[in-house]
Short mmCIF file of C-alpha atoms in Angstrom, two decimals:
data_model
loop_
_atom_site.label_atom_id
_atom_site.label_comp_id
_atom_site.label_asym_id
_atom_site.label_seq_id
_atom_site.Cartn_x
_atom_site.Cartn_y
_atom_site.Cartn_z
CA MET A 1 10.12 -6.70 16.65
CA SER A 2 12.70 -7.57 19.26
CA GLY A 3 14.03 -6.00 22.42
CA ILE A 4 12.16 -3.48 24.56
CA ARG A 5 11.36 -0.12 23.01
CA THR A 6 10.82 2.68 25.50
CA THR A 7 9.06 6.03 25.05
CA GLY A 8 8.70 7.72 28.41
CA PRO A 9 6.49 5.52 30.61
CA VAL A 10 5.37 3.46 27.59
CA GLN A 11 7.34 0.30 26.82
CA TRP A 12 6.97 -2.15 23.94
CA GLN A 13 5.89 -5.50 25.36
CA ASN A 14 7.28 -8.55 23.62
CA GLY A 15 5.13 -11.64 23.26
CA LYS A 16 6.29 -15.24 23.00
CA VAL A 17 5.34 -15.65 19.34
CA ALA A 18 7.45 -14.02 16.62
CA ARG A 19 6.38 -12.85 13.18
CA SER A 20 8.36 -15.74 11.71
CA ASP A 21 6.26 -18.15 13.77
CA ARG A 22 3.06 -16.67 12.36
CA GLU A 23 4.49 -16.79 8.85
CA ARG A 24 5.25 -20.48 9.25
CA LEU A 25 1.74 -21.08 10.57
CA LEU A 26 0.24 -19.35 7.50
CA GLY A 27 2.84 -20.70 5.08
CA GLN A 28 3.67 -17.30 3.60
CA HIS A 29 5.86 -14.22 3.90
CA ALA A 30 4.23 -11.15 5.46
CA VAL A 31 4.77 -8.22 3.10
CA THR A 32 3.10 -4.96 2.09
CA VAL A 33 2.28 -4.10 -1.52
CA TRP A 34 1.98 -0.30 -1.56
CA LEU A 35 -0.02 0.94 -4.55
CA THR A 36 0.46 4.63 -5.31
CA GLY A 37 -0.82 6.83 -8.13
CA LEU A 38 -3.29 9.54 -9.06
CA SER A 39 -6.98 9.31 -8.31
CA GLY A 40 -8.47 7.24 -11.13
CA SER A 41 -5.24 5.38 -11.88
CA GLY A 42 -6.83 2.10 -10.78
CA LYS A 43 -5.44 1.54 -7.29
CA THR A 44 -8.63 0.23 -5.67
CA THR A 45 -9.57 -1.91 -8.66
CA LEU A 46 -6.11 -3.46 -8.77
CA ALA A 47 -5.90 -3.90 -4.98
CA PHE A 48 -9.12 -5.89 -4.70
CA GLU A 49 -8.36 -8.03 -7.75
CA LEU A 50 -4.89 -8.78 -6.39
CA GLU A 51 -6.45 -9.68 -3.04
CA ARG A 52 -8.91 -12.01 -4.77
CA ARG A 53 -6.15 -13.72 -6.72
CA LEU A 54 -3.94 -14.13 -3.66
CA VAL A 55 -6.76 -15.58 -1.56
CA GLN A 56 -7.59 -17.91 -4.45
CA ALA A 57 -3.96 -19.03 -4.29
CA GLY A 58 -4.30 -19.77 -0.58
CA ARG A 59 -2.73 -16.59 0.80
CA ALA A 60 -4.04 -14.68 3.83
CA CYS A 61 -4.17 -11.02 2.87
CA TYR A 62 -6.11 -7.80 3.38
CA VAL A 63 -6.63 -4.52 1.50
CA LEU A 64 -6.29 -1.17 3.24
CA ASP A 65 -8.14 1.18 0.89
CA GLY A 66 -7.89 4.95 1.01
CA ASP A 67 -11.63 5.59 1.13
CA ASN A 68 -12.39 2.74 3.52
CA VAL A 69 -9.95 3.75 6.26
CA ARG A 70 -11.39 7.28 6.28
CA HIS A 71 -14.66 5.79 7.54
CA GLY A 72 -12.96 4.83 10.80
CA LEU A 73 -9.20 4.79 11.36
CA THR A 74 -8.64 8.27 9.90
CA ALA A 75 -12.18 9.67 10.03
CA ASP A 76 -10.89 12.60 12.07
CA LEU A 77 -8.49 13.75 9.34
CA GLY A 78 -9.03 16.17 6.49
CA PHE A 79 -7.04 16.58 3.29
CA SER A 80 -4.51 19.24 4.24
CA PRO A 81 -0.87 18.28 3.64
CA ALA A 82 -0.41 17.66 7.37
CA ASP A 83 -3.53 15.50 7.62
CA ARG A 84 -2.60 13.53 4.52
CA SER A 85 0.83 12.81 5.99
CA GLU A 86 -0.79 11.64 9.21
CA ASN A 87 -3.18 9.48 7.19
CA ILE A 88 -0.24 7.69 5.55
CA ARG A 89 1.62 7.40 8.85
CA ARG A 90 -1.32 5.64 10.49
CA VAL A 91 -1.81 3.33 7.53
CA ALA A 92 1.87 2.38 7.54
CA GLU A 93 1.69 1.55 11.24
CA VAL A 94 -1.41 -0.59 10.72
CA ALA A 95 0.19 -2.37 7.76
CA ASN A 96 3.25 -3.03 9.92
CA LEU A 97 1.10 -4.58 12.65
CA MET A 98 -0.78 -6.70 10.12
CA ASN A 99 2.54 -7.87 8.67
CA ASP A 100 3.62 -8.77 12.20
CA ALA A 101 0.46 -10.89 12.38
CA GLY A 102 1.74 -12.75 9.31
CA LEU A 103 -0.61 -11.21 6.74
CA ILE A 104 0.08 -9.92 3.26
CA VAL A 105 -1.17 -6.31 3.09
CA ILE A 106 -2.18 -4.39 -0.02
CA THR A 107 -2.60 -0.63 0.35
CA ALA A 108 -4.39 1.62 -2.14
CA PHE A 109 -3.54 5.26 -1.42
CA ILE A 110 -2.63 8.21 -3.62
CA SER A 111 0.18 8.89 -1.11
CA PRO A 112 1.46 11.83 -3.19
CA SER A 113 4.49 12.72 -1.06
CA VAL A 114 7.78 10.94 -1.67
CA THR A 115 8.69 11.74 1.93
CA ASP A 116 5.56 10.04 3.27
CA ARG A 117 6.15 6.97 1.11
CA ALA A 118 9.75 6.76 2.32
CA ARG A 119 8.54 6.94 5.92
CA ALA A 120 6.03 4.18 5.23
CA ARG A 121 8.83 2.02 3.83
CA ALA A 122 10.95 2.74 6.92
CA VAL A 123 8.10 1.80 9.28
CA ILE A 124 7.22 -1.41 7.44
CA GLY A 125 10.78 -2.41 6.54
CA ASN A 126 12.55 -2.29 3.21
CA ASP A 127 12.72 -6.07 3.00
CA ARG A 128 8.93 -6.41 3.01
CA PHE A 129 7.78 -3.25 1.23
CA LEU A 130 6.89 -3.25 -2.46
CA GLU A 131 6.19 0.20 -3.93
CA VAL A 132 4.04 -0.17 -7.04
CA PHE A 133 3.49 2.98 -9.10
CA LEU A 134 0.30 3.01 -11.18
CA ALA A 135 1.32 5.22 -14.08
CA ALA A 136 -1.71 6.65 -15.84
CA ASP A 137 -1.68 10.07 -17.51
CA LEU A 138 -3.72 12.80 -15.85
CA ALA A 139 -5.91 12.96 -18.97
CA VAL A 140 -6.72 9.26 -18.62
CA CYS A 141 -7.55 9.62 -14.94
CA GLU A 142 -9.75 12.64 -15.62
CA ALA A 143 -11.54 10.82 -18.42
CA ARG A 144 -12.33 7.98 -16.02
CA ASP A 145 -13.18 10.23 -13.04
CA PRO A 146 -15.27 7.46 -11.39
CA LYS A 147 -16.23 9.66 -8.43
CA GLY A 148 -16.56 12.96 -10.29
CA LEU A 149 -13.70 14.36 -8.20
CA TYR A 150 -11.70 15.93 -11.03
CA ALA A 151 -14.76 17.79 -12.29
CA ARG A 152 -15.39 19.13 -8.80
CA ALA A 153 -11.72 20.05 -8.35
CA ARG A 154 -11.69 21.92 -11.69
CA ALA A 155 -14.78 23.78 -10.50
CA GLY A 156 -12.97 24.82 -7.34
CA GLN A 157 -15.17 22.70 -5.09
CA ILE A 158 -12.30 20.52 -3.81
CA PRO A 159 -9.18 22.40 -2.65
CA GLU A 160 -5.73 20.80 -2.70
CA PHE A 161 -6.73 18.00 -5.05
CA THR A 162 -3.77 15.92 -6.23
CA GLY A 163 -2.98 16.40 -9.90
CA VAL A 164 -5.06 19.58 -10.19
CA SER A 165 -4.27 21.95 -7.33
CA ALA A 166 -1.82 19.81 -5.31
CA PRO A 167 1.35 18.05 -6.45
CA TYR A 168 2.08 14.36 -6.89
CA ASP A 169 5.70 13.27 -6.46
CA VAL A 170 6.24 10.66 -9.16
CA PRO A 171 8.33 7.76 -7.77
CA GLU A 172 11.80 7.83 -9.31
CA PHE A 173 12.66 4.22 -8.54
CA PRO A 174 9.49 2.25 -7.75
CA ASP A 175 9.84 -1.49 -7.25
CA LEU A 176 7.34 -1.90 -10.07
CA LEU A 177 5.78 0.49 -12.60
CA LEU A 178 2.43 -0.46 -14.12
CA SER A 179 0.92 1.32 -17.13
CA THR A 180 -2.66 1.19 -15.91
CA GLY A 181 -3.78 3.64 -18.58
CA ARG A 182 -2.85 1.07 -21.21
CA ASP A 183 -2.68 -2.44 -19.72
CA SER A 184 -5.54 -4.58 -18.42
CA VAL A 185 -6.19 -5.25 -14.74
CA ASP A 186 -5.36 -8.94 -15.23
CA HIS A 187 -2.02 -8.08 -16.83
CA CYS A 188 -1.15 -5.69 -14.00
CA VAL A 189 -2.05 -8.26 -11.33
CA ASP A 190 0.07 -10.82 -13.17
CA GLU A 191 3.01 -8.41 -13.06
CA VAL A 192 2.67 -7.84 -9.30
CA MET A 193 2.41 -11.55 -8.57
CA ARG A 194 5.36 -12.27 -10.87
CA LEU A 195 7.54 -9.84 -8.92
CA MET A 196 6.35 -11.26 -5.60
CA THR A 197 7.23 -14.74 -6.88
CA ASP A 198 10.64 -13.58 -8.11
CA ARG A 199 11.38 -12.23 -4.64
CA LEU A 200 10.23 -15.55 -3.12
CA TRP A 201 7.44 -13.77 -1.25
CA LEU A 202 4.85 -16.29 -2.43
CA SER A 203 6.86 -19.33 -1.36
CA GLY A 204 6.63 -20.80 2.12
CA PRO A 205 9.05 -19.37 4.73
CA SER A 206 11.04 -22.60 4.80
CA ASP A 207 11.60 -22.32 1.03
CA ARG A 208 13.20 -18.87 1.15
CA ARG A 209 16.82 -18.87 0.09
#
C-alpha cells in the first residue's frame, strides 16, 4: 500500500512500516489461501488443519471461517445474492489487511460467484491469492450434510441454498483443485503446502527469487 488514496474527505494514511518489513519480522510471505466449494466439501476442516500444520511449521496465520465471521463481522447480513456478495467483499478486505500485517490468511467460504471471487483476488492481489477449489460431488456433500442444511433446503426451509436452489460457479482455472470427496484431509493439506512451497511462499522473504 503506497501513495495516498483519496475518497472524498477520507484519505489513506501511510505508516512508516511496510508490509515487507512485517514479512521480514515474521520470516514469511503474507498470502491468502482462498478455499471455495459447496457446503460439506470440507472447507472448514481443511482450513483448520492447514492452519495447525502451518503454525506447527512456525508460520503466523489465521483462519477466516464462513460461519465464524457471521457471528460478528457480517452478523448484519443475510443470504440474498447481494448480502452474500457483501459478505465476500468484507472478508476480502479483512484478509487484505491481515496480509498487510504480515499474516498468512486461510479463508473458508462457499463464495459461489465467480465475480465475487475475482473481486476478492483483485482486492488481495493476484501475487498473493491462491484459489483452492474443493471439488466434491453434490451427492457426497449431501451425504455428509454435517449441519443438516441440505435436508432443510430440500424441505424448502432454507431459500437460495447453494447447490440446491442457488447456483455455484465452478472455478474454471483454480490455482489448485482438490478432490475432497475422494482424498484424505492430510493429502489435501500436503497438496496446498506443496504448492505454497513451489511458489516460495513458505520461504523467508530474503530467500524469494
